């Protein structure tokens, strides 16, 4: 499994970042790990790369995630809304994604309590396009993954909570705090 200090070298070896970005210290690598080991590498003017690594328990779900993202990338309506799978290494349980640079973090929208109308419309169109896609394009989820797990959020299994990221646990808490949602 790659450590944070090895991410720049790994991206260089794949030809995804330029040596100049590393030499001039323009490349920033942030550890965004939760359930999986996740590193976000960005430069001021280029795309952002996400290197996601799973362990033995998440190897299959990472492969399924790659398949889902590839299927979504085929939908023209979702262009620019779905990260591009740059590389998937099933044996290493590693996935490299690319997103356009300069994106505004969702937390910035959340902090202000407002979304720009253009952003909200774009998100609404992307969600509508997503719901029009046939679900069988990506195959069955890995064994042991319940496709209806979201319906258990008001009373999730203890094992599920142990594997959730901090953000997902926050979502569960918000759902549980809302009587109409439950």
PDB file of C-alpha atoms in Angstrom, residues 7-102:
ATOM      1  CA  UNK A   7       2.103   9.432  -4.101  1.00  0.00           C
ATOM      2  CA  UNK A   8       4.079  12.052  -6.062  1.00  0.00           C
ATOM      3  CA  UNK A   9       6.521   9.400  -7.316  1.00  0.00           C
ATOM      4  CA  UNK A  10       3.645   7.070  -8.213  1.00  0.00           C
ATOM      5  CA  UNK A  11       1.827   9.775 -10.216  1.00  0.00           C
ATOM      6  CA  UNK A  12       5.111  10.708 -11.916  1.00  0.00           C
ATOM      7  CA  UNK A  13       5.656   7.058 -12.887  1.00  0.00           C
ATOM      8  CA  UNK A  14       2.213   7.015 -14.506  1.00  0.00           C
ATOM      9  CA  UNK A  15       2.979  10.220 -16.408  1.00  0.00           C
ATOM     10  CA  UNK A  16       0.073  12.035 -14.753  1.00  0.00           C
ATOM     11  CA  UNK A  17       2.026  14.861 -13.157  1.00  0.00           C
ATOM     12  CA  UNK A  18       5.041  16.696 -14.514  1.00  0.00           C
ATOM     13  CA  UNK A  19       8.385  16.696 -12.699  1.00  0.00           C
ATOM     14  CA  UNK A  20       8.284  20.495 -12.730  1.00  0.00           C
ATOM     15  CA  UNK A  21       5.178  20.444 -10.498  1.00  0.00           C
ATOM     16  CA  UNK A  22       7.068  18.401  -7.914  1.00  0.00           C
ATOM     17  CA  UNK A  23      10.325  20.377  -8.169  1.00  0.00           C
ATOM     18  CA  UNK A  24       8.559  23.743  -7.854  1.00  0.00           C
ATOM     19  CA  UNK A  25       6.445  22.390  -4.970  1.00  0.00           C
ATOM     20  CA  UNK A  26       3.244  23.069  -6.893  1.00  0.00           C
ATOM     21  CA  UNK A  27       1.965  19.537  -6.204  1.00  0.00           C
ATOM     22  CA  UNK A  28       0.011  19.166  -2.978  1.00  0.00           C
ATOM     23  CA  UNK A  29      -0.863  15.718  -1.635  1.00  0.00           C
ATOM     24  CA  UNK A  30      -3.517  15.557   1.078  1.00  0.00           C
ATOM     25  CA  UNK A  31      -4.452  12.478   3.088  1.00  0.00           C
ATOM     26  CA  UNK A  32      -8.247  12.189   2.876  1.00  0.00           C
ATOM     27  CA  UNK A  33      -8.411   8.625   4.193  1.00  0.00           C
ATOM     28  CA  UNK A  34     -11.509   7.281   5.852  1.00  0.00           C
ATOM     29  CA  UNK A  35     -12.620   3.716   5.181  1.00  0.00           C
ATOM     30  CA  UNK A  36      -9.991   3.348   2.456  1.00  0.00           C
ATOM     31  CA  UNK A  37      -6.586   4.934   2.082  1.00  0.00           C
ATOM     32  CA  UNK A  38      -7.251   8.028  -0.048  1.00  0.00           C
ATOM     33  CA  UNK A  39      -4.809  10.691  -1.210  1.00  0.00           C
ATOM     34  CA  UNK A  40      -5.790  13.791  -3.174  1.00  0.00           C
ATOM     35  CA  UNK A  41      -3.044  15.282  -5.342  1.00  0.00           C
ATOM     36  CA  UNK A  42      -3.554  18.673  -6.951  1.00  0.00           C
ATOM     37  CA  UNK A  43      -1.655  21.456  -8.680  1.00  0.00           C
ATOM     38  CA  UNK A  44      -2.784  25.043  -9.110  1.00  0.00           C
ATOM     39  CA  UNK A  45      -3.474  24.783 -12.837  1.00  0.00           C
ATOM     40  CA  UNK A  46      -3.998  21.115 -13.558  1.00  0.00           C
ATOM     41  CA  UNK A  47      -6.439  18.367 -12.793  1.00  0.00           C
ATOM     42  CA  UNK A  48      -6.832  16.779  -9.374  1.00  0.00           C
ATOM     43  CA  UNK A  49      -5.956  13.111  -8.927  1.00  0.00           C
ATOM     44  CA  UNK A  50      -7.406  10.848  -6.282  1.00  0.00           C
ATOM     45  CA  UNK A  51      -5.474   7.701  -5.399  1.00  0.00           C
ATOM     46  CA  UNK A  52      -7.780   5.344  -3.535  1.00  0.00           C
ATOM     47  CA  UNK A  53      -6.461   2.114  -2.047  1.00  0.00           C
ATOM     48  CA  UNK A  54      -8.465  -0.619  -0.423  1.00  0.00           C
ATOM     49  CA  UNK A  55      -7.602  -3.540   1.743  1.00  0.00           C
ATOM     50  CA  UNK A  56      -8.632  -7.181   1.463  1.00  0.00           C
ATOM     51  CA  UNK A  57     -12.160  -6.381   2.738  1.00  0.00           C
ATOM     52  CA  UNK A  58     -12.777  -3.569   0.247  1.00  0.00           C
ATOM     53  CA  UNK A  59     -11.000  -4.941  -2.866  1.00  0.00           C
ATOM     54  CA  UNK A  60     -14.260  -6.039  -4.527  1.00  0.00           C
ATOM     55  CA  UNK A  61     -16.147  -2.848  -3.709  1.00  0.00           C
ATOM     56  CA  UNK A  62     -13.278  -0.800  -5.159  1.00  0.00           C
ATOM     57  CA  UNK A  63     -13.463  -2.832  -8.390  1.00  0.00           C
ATOM     58  CA  UNK A  64     -17.236  -2.302  -8.466  1.00  0.00           C
ATOM     59  CA  UNK A  65     -16.717   1.436  -7.928  1.00  0.00           C
ATOM     60  CA  UNK A  66     -14.394   1.499 -10.948  1.00  0.00           C
ATOM     61  CA  UNK A  67     -17.034  -0.313 -13.041  1.00  0.00           C
ATOM     62  CA  UNK A  68     -19.771   2.086 -11.930  1.00  0.00           C
ATOM     63  CA  UNK A  69     -17.637   5.154 -12.696  1.00  0.00           C
ATOM     64  CA  UNK A  70     -16.746   3.796 -16.144  1.00  0.00           C
ATOM     65  CA  UNK A  71     -20.425   3.183 -16.889  1.00  0.00           C
ATOM     66  CA  UNK A  72     -21.360   6.674 -15.710  1.00  0.00           C
ATOM     67  CA  UNK A  73     -18.587   8.210 -17.805  1.00  0.00           C
ATOM     68  CA  UNK A  74     -20.342   6.839 -20.887  1.00  0.00           C
ATOM     69  CA  UNK A  75     -23.353   9.078 -20.285  1.00  0.00           C
ATOM     70  CA  UNK A  76     -22.829  12.417 -22.099  1.00  0.00           C
ATOM     71  CA  UNK A  77     -25.211  14.166 -19.677  1.00  0.00           C
ATOM     72  CA  UNK A  78     -22.838  13.383 -16.805  1.00  0.00           C
ATOM     73  CA  UNK A  79     -19.726  14.750 -18.520  1.00  0.00           C
ATOM     74  CA  UNK A  80     -17.824  16.859 -15.997  1.00  0.00           C
ATOM     75  CA  UNK A  81     -19.792  15.472 -13.049  1.00  0.00           C
ATOM     76  CA  UNK A  82     -18.144  12.077 -12.750  1.00  0.00           C
ATOM     77  CA  UNK A  83     -14.438  11.534 -12.099  1.00  0.00           C
ATOM     78  CA  UNK A  84     -12.523   9.734 -14.834  1.00  0.00           C
ATOM     79  CA  UNK A  85     -10.997   6.366 -14.023  1.00  0.00           C
ATOM     80  CA  UNK A  86      -7.357   6.831 -15.034  1.00  0.00           C
ATOM     81  CA  UNK A  87      -6.092   3.525 -13.711  1.00  0.00           C
ATOM     82  CA  UNK A  88      -7.499   0.546 -11.866  1.00  0.00           C
ATOM     83  CA  UNK A  89      -5.108  -2.004 -10.386  1.00  0.00           C
ATOM     84  CA  UNK A  90      -7.294  -4.852  -9.063  1.00  0.00           C
ATOM     85  CA  UNK A  91      -4.376  -6.850  -7.633  1.00  0.00           C
ATOM     86  CA  UNK A  92      -3.162  -3.850  -5.620  1.00  0.00           C
ATOM     87  CA  UNK A  93      -6.758  -2.774  -4.813  1.00  0.00           C
ATOM     88  CA  UNK A  94      -5.895   0.682  -6.153  1.00  0.00           C
ATOM     89  CA  UNK A  95      -7.963   3.161  -8.137  1.00  0.00           C
ATOM     90  CA  UNK A  96      -6.723   6.441  -9.632  1.00  0.00           C
ATOM     91  CA  UNK A  97      -9.321   9.054 -10.564  1.00  0.00           C
ATOM     92  CA  UNK A  98      -9.014  12.421 -12.314  1.00  0.00           C
ATOM     93  CA  UNK A  99     -11.256  15.420 -11.847  1.00  0.00           C
ATOM     94  CA  UNK A 100     -10.958  18.870 -13.413  1.00  0.00           C
ATOM     95  CA  UNK A 101      -8.959  21.355 -11.370  1.00  0.00           C
ATOM     96  CA  UNK A 102     -10.408  24.415  -9.701  1.00  0.00           C
TER      97      UNK A 102
END
